[in-house]
């Protein structure tokens, strides 16, 4: 029989090769097509800036759900370690018996800070948030009718990725997060249940190709829930702080990890990016 | 973006996670599909193929594993793009793409294809670099030899030589595993 070599290449995707210039308009068209084919209503990304609430709202909301917390956990610790060495780690999955099923080495040559976590292995619900202030219209991420979401961004264009707001659960053990570039801790504060760290990172001496020279970070870590809410972007730190101060954060009621989770080790990064 | 978290949310049925994945990978997938379909088919058809890949992701969202999502999507979009070419009765773009193979034993087509794909991957993994990358760029991403040469700062003749050696390695690998194998281009 005659067979095409290209037809035998399904398992041979080259890694670490970036293709295609960013095209947000095309991504939106494709998104609309996909939602249409799946018969999923495509809610408009909302700018959630209608009610001028202040930090007190955040503090009050956190106080309410903290008081109602049902998890008997002793809490999580987030360790932040600066580094000038590449961060090397693995994506490892294992079966129920603990046998390794997949392993992939990951290297972040531009790592500037490594976040690692200690705490319980048990699951908590994932966090969600709504923004009462955004400096520009969000272009990705969908909110429900009341504005709640787990991700919202203005991914900008060129060297500007104005802001990305994301919320998730940390995992203790072999699960680490990298921030690349030359990272500086600007200040640290406590906001009613969240330890908040302000960071800035300079990418001008990095080996990799970063679209921006500098990115800023506001990390809101909730030690009791094991939540990490990140406000990152190329907008200045004051603007990102404004976004962070007017976040309303709550328990989504949805579990953070599903039953199919078989990851036993991972390393990832939270630098703003478009993929 | 943490792919592990995205896939978890996707498995939980989170539409927003799908949109985030679309935002991340549309440009990459469009380029792969475009290498196969353009210029014979228009942009709309290429975007259609890309959207089909994301629809398949949603319908089979338990399949991709963290760290391999882009490769999973790329494999899907390649097949969609080739289907579109065949539907339009347009020849596939790559030259030197055919192997003449005879399996040592009768096998069902799907099992045979899976085994051939696995053997091909093993053979390519032995090529070393940059030969392996060149082979994958050409036969997976459908990049033209001159495009590969420009990206890797080589001349086109060198790239073509390395591709020929890759095909020879592939043929040797199949032969060593009991397949009768000929390359119509030798």
Short mmCIF file of C-alpha atoms in Angstrom, two decimals:
data_model
loop_
_atom_site.label_atom_id
_atom_site.label_comp_id
_atom_site.label_asym_id
_atom_site.label_seq_id
_atom_site.Cartn_x
_atom_site.Cartn_y
_atom_site.Cartn_z
CA UNK A 1 0.00 0.00 0.00
CA UNK A 2 1.04 3.58 -0.45
CA UNK A 3 1.05 5.74 2.63
CA UNK A 4 1.94 9.35 3.21
CA UNK A 5 4.74 10.11 5.65
CA UNK A 6 2.77 13.17 6.77
CA UNK A 7 -0.11 10.87 7.71
CA UNK A 8 2.20 9.03 10.11
CA UNK A 9 3.24 12.18 11.97
CA UNK A 10 0.35 12.63 14.39
CA UNK A 11 2.59 11.85 17.37
CA UNK A 12 5.46 13.98 16.12
CA UNK A 13 4.43 17.56 16.77
CA UNK A 14 7.60 19.60 17.23
CA UNK A 15 7.79 21.26 20.62
CA UNK A 16 8.98 24.76 21.43
CA UNK A 17 8.23 26.09 17.97
CA UNK A 18 6.07 29.18 17.96
CA UNK A 19 4.01 29.89 14.87
CA UNK A 20 1.73 32.65 13.77
CA UNK A 21 1.51 36.28 14.67
CA UNK A 22 -1.11 37.12 17.23
CA UNK A 23 -4.45 38.00 15.63
CA UNK A 24 -7.09 38.83 18.22
CA UNK A 25 -9.75 39.52 15.63
CA UNK A 26 -9.29 36.05 14.16
CA UNK A 27 -9.35 34.48 17.62
CA UNK A 28 -12.68 36.20 18.27
CA UNK A 29 -14.10 34.97 14.93
CA UNK A 30 -12.99 31.43 15.66
CA UNK A 31 -14.39 31.65 19.19
CA UNK A 32 -17.74 32.78 17.80
CA UNK A 33 -17.73 29.91 15.27
CA UNK A 34 -16.94 27.36 17.95
CA UNK A 35 -19.65 28.63 20.30
CA UNK A 36 -22.13 28.62 17.42
CA UNK A 37 -21.27 25.02 16.51
CA UNK A 38 -21.57 23.92 20.11
CA UNK A 39 -24.77 25.89 20.55
CA UNK A 40 -23.28 27.75 23.49
CA UNK A 41 -24.51 31.25 24.10
CA UNK A 42 -21.58 33.62 23.83
CA UNK A 43 -21.92 36.20 26.55
CA UNK A 44 -20.23 39.49 25.89
CA UNK A 45 -17.20 40.17 28.03
CA UNK A 46 -18.42 42.73 30.50
CA UNK A 47 -16.67 45.70 31.87
CA UNK A 48 -17.64 45.39 35.46
CA UNK A 49 -17.23 48.98 36.46
CA UNK A 50 -20.76 50.05 37.14
CA UNK A 51 -20.66 50.20 40.91
CA UNK A 52 -17.90 52.23 42.51
CA UNK A 53 -17.24 50.04 45.52
CA UNK A 54 -14.11 50.37 47.55
CA UNK A 55 -11.64 48.18 49.31
CA UNK A 56 -13.94 47.90 52.28
CA UNK A 57 -16.27 45.82 50.14
CA UNK A 58 -13.47 43.37 49.46
CA UNK A 59 -12.57 43.18 53.12
CA UNK A 60 -16.19 42.78 54.13
CA UNK A 61 -16.89 40.09 51.54
CA UNK A 62 -13.82 38.13 52.54
CA UNK A 63 -14.75 38.40 56.19
CA UNK A 64 -18.18 36.94 55.42
CA UNK A 65 -17.01 33.87 53.58
CA UNK A 66 -14.09 33.31 55.86
CA UNK A 67 -16.50 33.16 58.74
CA UNK A 68 -18.48 30.50 56.94
CA UNK A 69 -15.50 28.43 55.85
CA UNK A 70 -16.22 24.72 56.20
CA UNK A 71 -12.77 23.34 55.61
CA UNK A 72 -10.93 21.98 58.60
CA UNK A 73 -7.52 22.82 57.26
CA UNK A 74 -4.54 24.27 58.96
CA UNK A 75 -3.75 26.49 56.02
CA UNK A 76 -1.23 26.86 53.24
CA UNK A 77 2.11 28.60 53.04
CA UNK A 78 3.41 30.25 49.91
CA UNK A 79 7.20 30.39 49.67
CA UNK A 80 8.74 32.97 47.36
CA UNK A 81 12.33 32.43 46.40
CA UNK A 82 14.33 34.66 44.09
CA UNK A 83 16.64 32.91 41.69
CA UNK A 84 19.10 33.77 38.96
CA UNK A 85 19.31 30.17 37.81
CA UNK A 86 17.02 28.49 35.28
CA UNK A 87 14.06 26.77 36.91
CA UNK A 88 13.93 23.11 35.97
CA UNK A 89 10.95 20.90 36.72
CA UNK A 90 8.69 18.20 35.37
CA UNK A 91 5.15 17.57 34.37
CA UNK A 92 4.54 14.12 35.80
CA UNK A 93 1.39 12.06 35.82
CA UNK A 94 0.84 8.77 37.59
CA UNK A 95 -1.82 6.09 37.68
CA UNK A 96 -3.81 5.10 40.74
CA UNK A 97 -1.03 2.78 41.91
CA UNK A 98 1.47 5.61 41.77
CA UNK A 99 3.25 4.39 38.65
CA UNK A 100 4.55 7.17 36.45
CA UNK A 101 2.52 7.40 33.23
CA UNK A 102 4.02 10.47 31.63
CA UNK A 103 6.97 12.73 32.24
CA UNK A 104 7.97 15.92 30.53
CA UNK A 105 10.93 18.05 31.52
CA UNK A 106 10.24 21.78 31.64
CA UNK A 107 12.92 24.46 31.78
CA UNK A 108 12.36 28.15 32.41
CA UNK A 109 15.74 29.69 31.49
CA UNK A 110 14.61 33.19 32.47
CA UNK A 111 13.22 32.31 35.91
CA UNK A 112 13.53 35.13 38.43
CA UNK A 113 11.32 33.89 41.24
CA UNK A 114 9.90 30.52 42.19
CA UNK A 115 6.72 30.15 44.19
CA UNK A 116 6.19 26.89 46.05
CA UNK A 117 3.49 25.87 48.46
CA UNK A 118 3.12 23.88 51.65
CA UNK A 119 -0.12 22.73 53.19
CA UNK A 120 -2.91 20.18 53.05
CA UNK A 121 -3.39 17.91 50.05
CA UNK A 122 -7.18 17.94 50.39
CA UNK A 123 -9.33 19.81 47.95
CA UNK A 124 -10.94 23.15 48.45
CA UNK A 125 -13.39 24.88 46.20
CA UNK A 126 -11.97 27.16 43.57
CA UNK A 127 -12.29 30.92 43.96
CA UNK A 128 -14.10 33.26 41.63
CA UNK A 129 -14.17 37.02 41.48
CA UNK A 130 -15.83 40.01 39.97
CA UNK A 131 -14.16 43.27 39.11
CA UNK A 132 -15.60 46.55 40.24
CA UNK A 133 -12.88 48.44 38.46
CA UNK A 134 -11.14 47.75 35.17
CA UNK A 135 -9.01 50.35 33.38
CA UNK A 136 -10.00 49.09 29.93
CA UNK A 137 -12.50 46.74 28.37
CA UNK A 138 -11.83 43.04 28.91
CA UNK A 139 -11.47 41.08 25.68
CA UNK A 140 -11.23 37.52 27.01
CA UNK A 141 -12.90 35.70 29.82
CA UNK A 142 -16.59 35.33 30.40
CA UNK A 143 -18.61 36.38 33.37
CA UNK A 144 -21.94 35.03 34.47
CA UNK A 145 -24.96 37.29 34.59
CA UNK A 146 -23.76 38.74 37.88
CA UNK A 147 -20.20 39.31 36.71
CA UNK A 148 -18.51 36.35 38.45
CA UNK A 149 -15.62 34.69 36.66
CA UNK A 150 -12.29 32.94 37.16
CA UNK A 151 -10.43 34.78 34.41
CA UNK A 152 -10.65 38.15 32.76
CA UNK A 153 -8.13 39.98 30.61
CA UNK A 154 -7.43 42.77 28.24
CA UNK A 155 -4.76 41.02 26.20
CA UNK A 156 -3.91 44.21 24.33
CA UNK A 157 -1.65 44.28 21.29
CA UNK A 158 2.04 44.31 20.54
CA UNK A 159 4.13 44.98 23.62
CA UNK A 160 1.07 45.76 25.76
CA UNK A 161 -0.86 43.14 27.69
CA UNK A 162 -2.64 45.58 29.98
CA UNK A 163 -4.01 43.19 32.58
CA UNK A 164 -4.91 39.59 33.28
CA UNK A 165 -6.86 38.68 36.39
CA UNK A 166 -6.97 35.01 37.30
CA UNK A 167 -7.95 33.00 40.35
CA UNK A 168 -7.02 29.48 41.30
CA UNK A 169 -5.94 27.06 43.98
CA UNK A 170 -2.35 26.37 44.90
CA UNK A 171 -1.21 22.81 45.45
CA UNK A 172 1.24 21.75 48.09
CA UNK A 173 4.22 19.55 47.29
CA UNK A 174 5.74 19.27 43.86
CA UNK A 175 3.73 22.08 42.31
CA UNK A 176 5.63 25.26 41.64
CA UNK A 177 5.04 28.52 39.86
CA UNK A 178 7.65 30.64 38.13
CA UNK A 179 7.83 34.36 37.49
CA UNK A 180 10.42 35.15 34.85
CA UNK A 181 12.73 38.13 34.49
CA UNK A 182 14.57 40.10 37.12
CA UNK A 183 11.91 40.17 39.84
CA UNK A 184 11.71 42.83 42.55
CA UNK A 185 9.35 42.74 45.51
CA UNK A 186 7.98 46.27 45.74
CA UNK A 187 5.87 45.93 48.89
CA UNK A 188 3.76 43.49 50.87
CA UNK A 189 0.48 44.18 52.65
CA UNK A 190 -2.31 42.29 54.38
CA UNK A 191 -5.84 42.83 53.10
CA UNK A 192 -8.40 41.12 55.30
CA UNK A 193 -7.45 37.49 54.81
CA UNK A 194 -5.19 37.93 51.81
CA UNK A 195 -1.47 38.50 51.95
CA UNK A 196 -0.78 40.78 49.01
CA UNK A 197 2.59 40.98 47.29
CA UNK A 198 3.45 43.63 44.73
CA UNK A 199 6.14 42.66 42.27
CA UNK A 200 7.70 44.07 39.17
CA UNK A 201 9.89 42.20 36.72
CA UNK A 202 12.39 43.42 34.16
CA UNK A 203 12.66 41.21 31.06
CA UNK A 204 15.26 43.18 29.13
CA UNK A 205 18.09 40.75 29.87
CA UNK A 206 16.09 37.56 29.31
CA UNK A 207 17.15 34.90 26.85
CA UNK A 208 13.62 34.23 25.65
CA UNK A 209 11.51 36.51 23.50
CA UNK A 210 9.14 38.47 25.71
CA UNK A 211 6.89 40.96 23.97
CA UNK A 212 7.32 43.43 26.83
CA UNK A 213 10.30 44.82 28.74
CA UNK A 214 8.50 44.94 32.07
CA UNK A 215 5.48 43.35 33.67
CA UNK A 216 3.89 43.96 37.05
CA UNK A 217 2.20 41.64 39.50
CA UNK A 218 -0.20 41.85 42.40
CA UNK A 219 -0.50 38.45 44.04
CA UNK A 220 -3.32 37.94 46.53
CA UNK A 221 -2.69 34.80 48.57
CA UNK A 222 -5.30 33.39 50.89
CA UNK A 223 -3.53 31.05 53.28
CA UNK A 224 -6.70 29.57 54.75
CA UNK A 225 -8.23 28.54 51.43
CA UNK A 226 -5.07 27.99 49.44
CA UNK A 227 -6.20 30.50 46.85
CA UNK A 228 -3.94 32.60 44.67
CA UNK A 229 -5.54 35.48 42.80
CA UNK A 230 -3.18 37.14 40.35
CA UNK A 231 -3.47 40.56 38.75
CA UNK A 232 -0.70 40.77 36.20
CA UNK A 233 0.05 42.86 33.15
CA UNK A 234 2.01 45.62 31.56
CA UNK A 235 -0.19 48.30 33.10
CA UNK A 236 1.62 50.12 35.87
CA UNK A 237 1.55 48.73 39.37
CA UNK A 238 -0.79 51.45 40.66
CA UNK A 239 -3.36 50.50 38.04
CA UNK A 240 -3.06 46.80 38.84
CA UNK A 241 -3.38 47.62 42.54
CA UNK A 242 -6.56 49.55 41.77
CA UNK A 243 -7.97 46.48 40.01
CA UNK A 244 -6.94 44.27 42.91
CA UNK A 245 -8.39 46.54 45.58
CA UNK A 246 -11.77 46.46 43.90
CA UNK A 247 -11.96 42.74 43.37
CA UNK A 248 -14.72 40.89 45.12
CA UNK A 249 -13.61 37.32 45.72
CA UNK A 250 -15.69 34.38 46.90
CA UNK A 251 -15.91 30.60 46.99
CA UNK A 252 -17.37 29.43 43.69
CA UNK A 253 -18.90 26.32 45.22
CA UNK A 254 -17.10 24.28 42.54
CA UNK A 255 -14.29 21.87 43.40
CA UNK A 256 -10.84 22.96 42.36
CA UNK A 257 -9.70 19.61 41.02
CA UNK A 258 -11.78 17.02 39.24
CA UNK A 259 -11.70 13.28 39.78
CA UNK A 260 -9.57 12.66 36.71
CA UNK A 261 -6.66 14.60 38.03
CA UNK A 262 -3.55 12.45 37.86
CA UNK A 263 -0.85 15.09 37.98
CA UNK A 264 1.74 14.45 40.67
CA UNK A 265 4.20 17.20 39.82
CA UNK A 266 4.15 20.33 37.72
CA UNK A 267 5.80 23.66 37.15
CA UNK A 268 4.17 26.59 35.41
CA UNK A 269 4.53 30.33 35.01
CA UNK A 270 2.22 33.26 35.62
CA UNK A 271 3.87 35.87 33.44
CA UNK A 272 1.27 37.65 31.31
CA UNK A 273 1.07 36.20 27.82
CA UNK A 274 -1.12 35.41 24.89
CA UNK A 275 0.19 31.90 24.21
CA UNK B 1 -1.27 30.37 31.61
CA UNK B 2 -1.37 27.14 33.55
CA UNK B 3 -2.46 24.47 31.08
CA UNK B 4 -3.20 21.98 33.83
CA UNK B 5 -5.74 24.34 35.39
CA UNK B 6 -7.24 25.16 32.02
CA UNK B 7 -7.75 21.49 31.23
CA UNK B 8 -9.30 20.86 34.63
CA UNK B 9 -11.77 23.66 34.08
CA UNK B 10 -12.44 22.41 30.58
CA UNK B 11 -13.24 18.93 31.89
CA UNK B 12 -15.59 20.49 34.39
CA UNK B 13 -17.51 21.98 31.46
CA UNK B 14 -16.28 25.54 31.85
CA UNK B 15 -16.96 27.36 28.56
CA UNK B 16 -14.68 30.21 29.56
CA UNK B 17 -11.76 27.77 29.70
CA UNK B 18 -12.49 26.79 26.11
CA UNK B 19 -12.45 30.45 25.09
CA UNK B 20 -9.12 30.94 26.82
CA UNK B 21 -7.69 27.98 24.93
CA UNK B 22 -9.03 29.41 21.69
CA UNK B 23 -7.33 32.72 22.47
CA UNK B 24 -4.07 30.92 23.20
CA UNK B 25 -3.84 28.58 20.24
CA UNK B 26 -5.82 30.01 17.32
CA UNK B 27 -2.81 31.67 15.69
CA UNK B 28 -0.70 28.54 15.96
CA UNK B 29 -3.40 26.27 14.58
CA UNK B 30 -4.27 28.71 11.81
CA UNK B 31 -0.65 28.69 10.67
CA UNK B 32 -0.54 24.88 10.60
CA UNK B 33 -3.84 24.65 8.70
CA UNK B 34 -2.78 27.45 6.38
CA UNK B 35 0.44 25.61 5.49
CA UNK B 36 -1.77 22.78 4.22
CA UNK B 37 -4.77 24.62 2.76
CA UNK B 38 -3.50 27.96 1.45
CA UNK B 39 -3.54 29.37 -1.11
CA UNK B 40 -5.97 26.91 -2.73
CA UNK B 41 -8.64 27.37 -0.07
CA UNK B 42 -9.74 30.71 1.38
CA UNK B 43 -9.23 32.09 4.84
CA UNK B 44 -12.81 31.27 5.83
CA UNK B 45 -12.23 27.57 5.13
CA UNK B 46 -9.02 27.62 7.16
CA UNK B 47 -10.77 29.25 10.12
CA UNK B 48 -13.50 26.65 9.75
CA UNK B 49 -10.91 23.88 10.10
CA UNK B 50 -9.42 25.60 13.15
CA UNK B 51 -12.84 25.96 14.76
CA UNK B 52 -13.52 22.26 14.10
CA UNK B 53 -10.39 21.40 16.10
CA UNK B 54 -11.69 23.34 19.11
CA UNK B 55 -15.13 21.75 18.76
CA UNK B 56 -13.47 18.34 18.83
CA UNK B 57 -11.51 19.41 21.90
CA UNK B 58 -14.75 20.27 23.69
CA UNK B 59 -16.37 17.00 22.67
CA UNK B 60 -13.29 14.97 23.73
CA UNK B 61 -12.08 17.18 26.54
CA UNK B 62 -10.91 14.29 28.72
CA UNK B 63 -8.35 13.23 26.11
CA UNK B 64 -5.55 15.86 26.11
CA UNK B 65 -3.01 15.70 28.92
CA UNK B 66 -1.37 18.80 30.41
CA UNK B 67 1.65 19.87 28.44
CA UNK B 68 0.41 18.15 25.29
CA UNK B 69 -2.67 20.20 24.50
CA UNK B 70 -1.14 22.18 21.66
CA UNK B 71 0.19 19.01 20.02
CA UNK B 72 -3.22 17.36 20.42
CA UNK B 73 -4.95 20.31 18.77
CA UNK B 74 -2.33 20.50 16.02
CA UNK B 75 -2.84 16.83 15.15
CA UNK B 76 -6.59 17.42 14.92
CA UNK B 77 -6.33 20.53 12.78
CA UNK B 78 -3.93 18.78 10.39
CA UNK B 79 -6.48 16.09 9.78
CA UNK B 80 -9.29 18.61 9.35
CA UNK B 81 -7.19 20.57 6.86
CA UNK B 82 -6.34 17.44 4.86
CA UNK B 83 -10.00 16.41 4.86
CA UNK B 84 -10.86 19.82 3.42
CA UNK B 85 -8.28 19.39 0.67
CA UNK B 86 -9.62 15.96 -0.22
CA UNK B 87 -13.20 17.22 -0.23
CA UNK B 88 -12.17 19.95 -2.66
CA UNK B 89 -10.18 17.41 -4.74
CA UNK B 90 -6.98 19.36 -4.24
CA UNK B 91 -3.66 17.49 -4.11
CA UNK B 92 -1.79 17.46 -0.81
CA UNK B 93 1.01 20.01 -0.75
CA UNK B 94 4.09 17.97 0.14
CA UNK B 95 6.33 16.37 -2.41
CA UNK B 96 8.37 13.30 -1.49
CA UNK B 97 5.63 12.28 0.89
CA UNK B 98 4.83 8.74 -0.25
CA UNK B 99 6.08 5.42 1.05
CA UNK B 100 5.29 2.04 -0.43
CA UNK B 101 4.70 -0.29 2.50
CA UNK B 102 3.64 -3.89 2.97
CA UNK B 103 2.88 -5.08 6.51
CA UNK B 104 4.45 -8.36 7.64
CA UNK B 105 1.11 -9.67 8.89
CA UNK B 106 -2.51 -8.84 8.25
CA UNK B 107 -3.68 -6.12 10.63
CA UNK B 108 -6.79 -4.07 10.94
CA UNK B 109 -6.34 -0.68 9.36
CA UNK B 110 -6.65 1.28 12.60
CA UNK B 111 -4.16 -0.92 14.47
CA UNK B 112 -1.78 -0.80 11.53
CA UNK B 113 -1.97 2.98 11.38
CA UNK B 114 -1.31 3.24 15.12
CA UNK B 115 1.72 0.98 14.85
CA UNK B 116 3.11 2.82 11.84
CA UNK B 117 2.65 6.15 13.60
CA UNK B 118 4.46 4.86 16.66
CA UNK B 119 7.35 3.45 14.60
CA UNK B 120 7.61 6.71 12.67
CA UNK B 121 7.89 8.69 15.89
CA UNK B 122 10.62 6.39 17.18
CA UNK B 123 12.52 6.68 13.91
CA UNK B 124 12.32 10.47 13.92
CA UNK B 125 13.45 10.59 17.55
CA UNK B 126 16.71 8.91 16.48
CA UNK B 127 17.53 11.60 13.94
CA UNK B 128 19.09 14.01 16.43
CA UNK B 129 18.95 17.77 15.99
CA UNK B 130 18.45 19.75 13.92
CA UNK B 131 17.51 16.88 11.59
CA UNK B 132 14.55 15.80 13.72
CA UNK B 133 13.24 19.34 13.93
CA UNK B 134 13.59 19.79 10.18
CA UNK B 135 11.69 16.56 9.55
CA UNK B 136 8.91 17.53 11.97
CA UNK B 137 8.67 21.04 10.60
CA UNK B 138 8.25 19.68 7.08
CA UNK B 139 6.06 16.63 7.60
CA UNK B 140 4.05 17.73 10.65
CA UNK B 141 3.84 21.51 10.24
CA UNK B 142 4.01 21.38 6.44
CA UNK B 143 6.65 24.08 6.28
CA UNK B 144 8.36 24.40 2.92
CA UNK B 145 12.05 23.67 2.66
CA UNK B 146 12.94 27.28 1.94
CA UNK B 147 10.95 28.45 4.96
CA UNK B 148 12.73 25.94 7.19
CA UNK B 149 16.07 26.97 5.72
CA UNK B 150 15.36 30.62 6.51
CA UNK B 151 14.27 29.90 10.09
CA UNK B 152 17.25 27.67 10.82
CA UNK B 153 19.73 29.79 8.89
CA UNK B 154 20.65 27.02 6.44
CA UNK B 155 20.48 26.78 2.72
CA UNK B 156 17.65 24.96 1.00
CA UNK B 157 19.87 22.21 -0.38
CA UNK B 158 21.02 21.29 3.14
CA UNK B 159 17.45 21.07 4.34
CA UNK B 160 16.47 18.87 1.39
CA UNK B 161 19.46 16.58 2.07
CA UNK B 162 18.45 16.22 5.71
CA UNK B 163 14.87 15.46 4.72
CA UNK B 164 16.09 12.76 2.33
CA UNK B 165 18.19 11.23 5.11
CA UNK B 166 15.17 11.32 7.38
CA UNK B 167 13.12 9.41 4.83
CA UNK B 168 15.93 6.88 4.50
CA UNK B 169 15.95 6.41 8.28
CA UNK B 170 12.22 5.94 8.27
CA UNK B 171 12.46 3.32 5.55
CA UNK B 172 15.25 1.49 7.42
CA UNK B 173 13.19 1.51 10.60
CA UNK B 174 10.19 -0.03 8.90
CA UNK B 175 12.35 -2.60 7.13
CA UNK B 176 14.04 -3.61 10.39
CA UNK B 177 10.59 -4.21 11.86
CA UNK B 178 9.51 -6.60 9.13
CA UNK B 179 7.81 -4.23 6.75
CA UNK B 180 8.56 -4.35 3.09
CA UNK B 181 9.28 -0.74 2.36
CA UNK B 182 10.15 1.26 -0.73
CA UNK B 183 10.34 4.94 -1.36
CA UNK B 184 9.02 5.81 -4.80
CA UNK B 185 11.39 8.77 -4.85
CA UNK B 186 14.65 6.83 -4.48
#
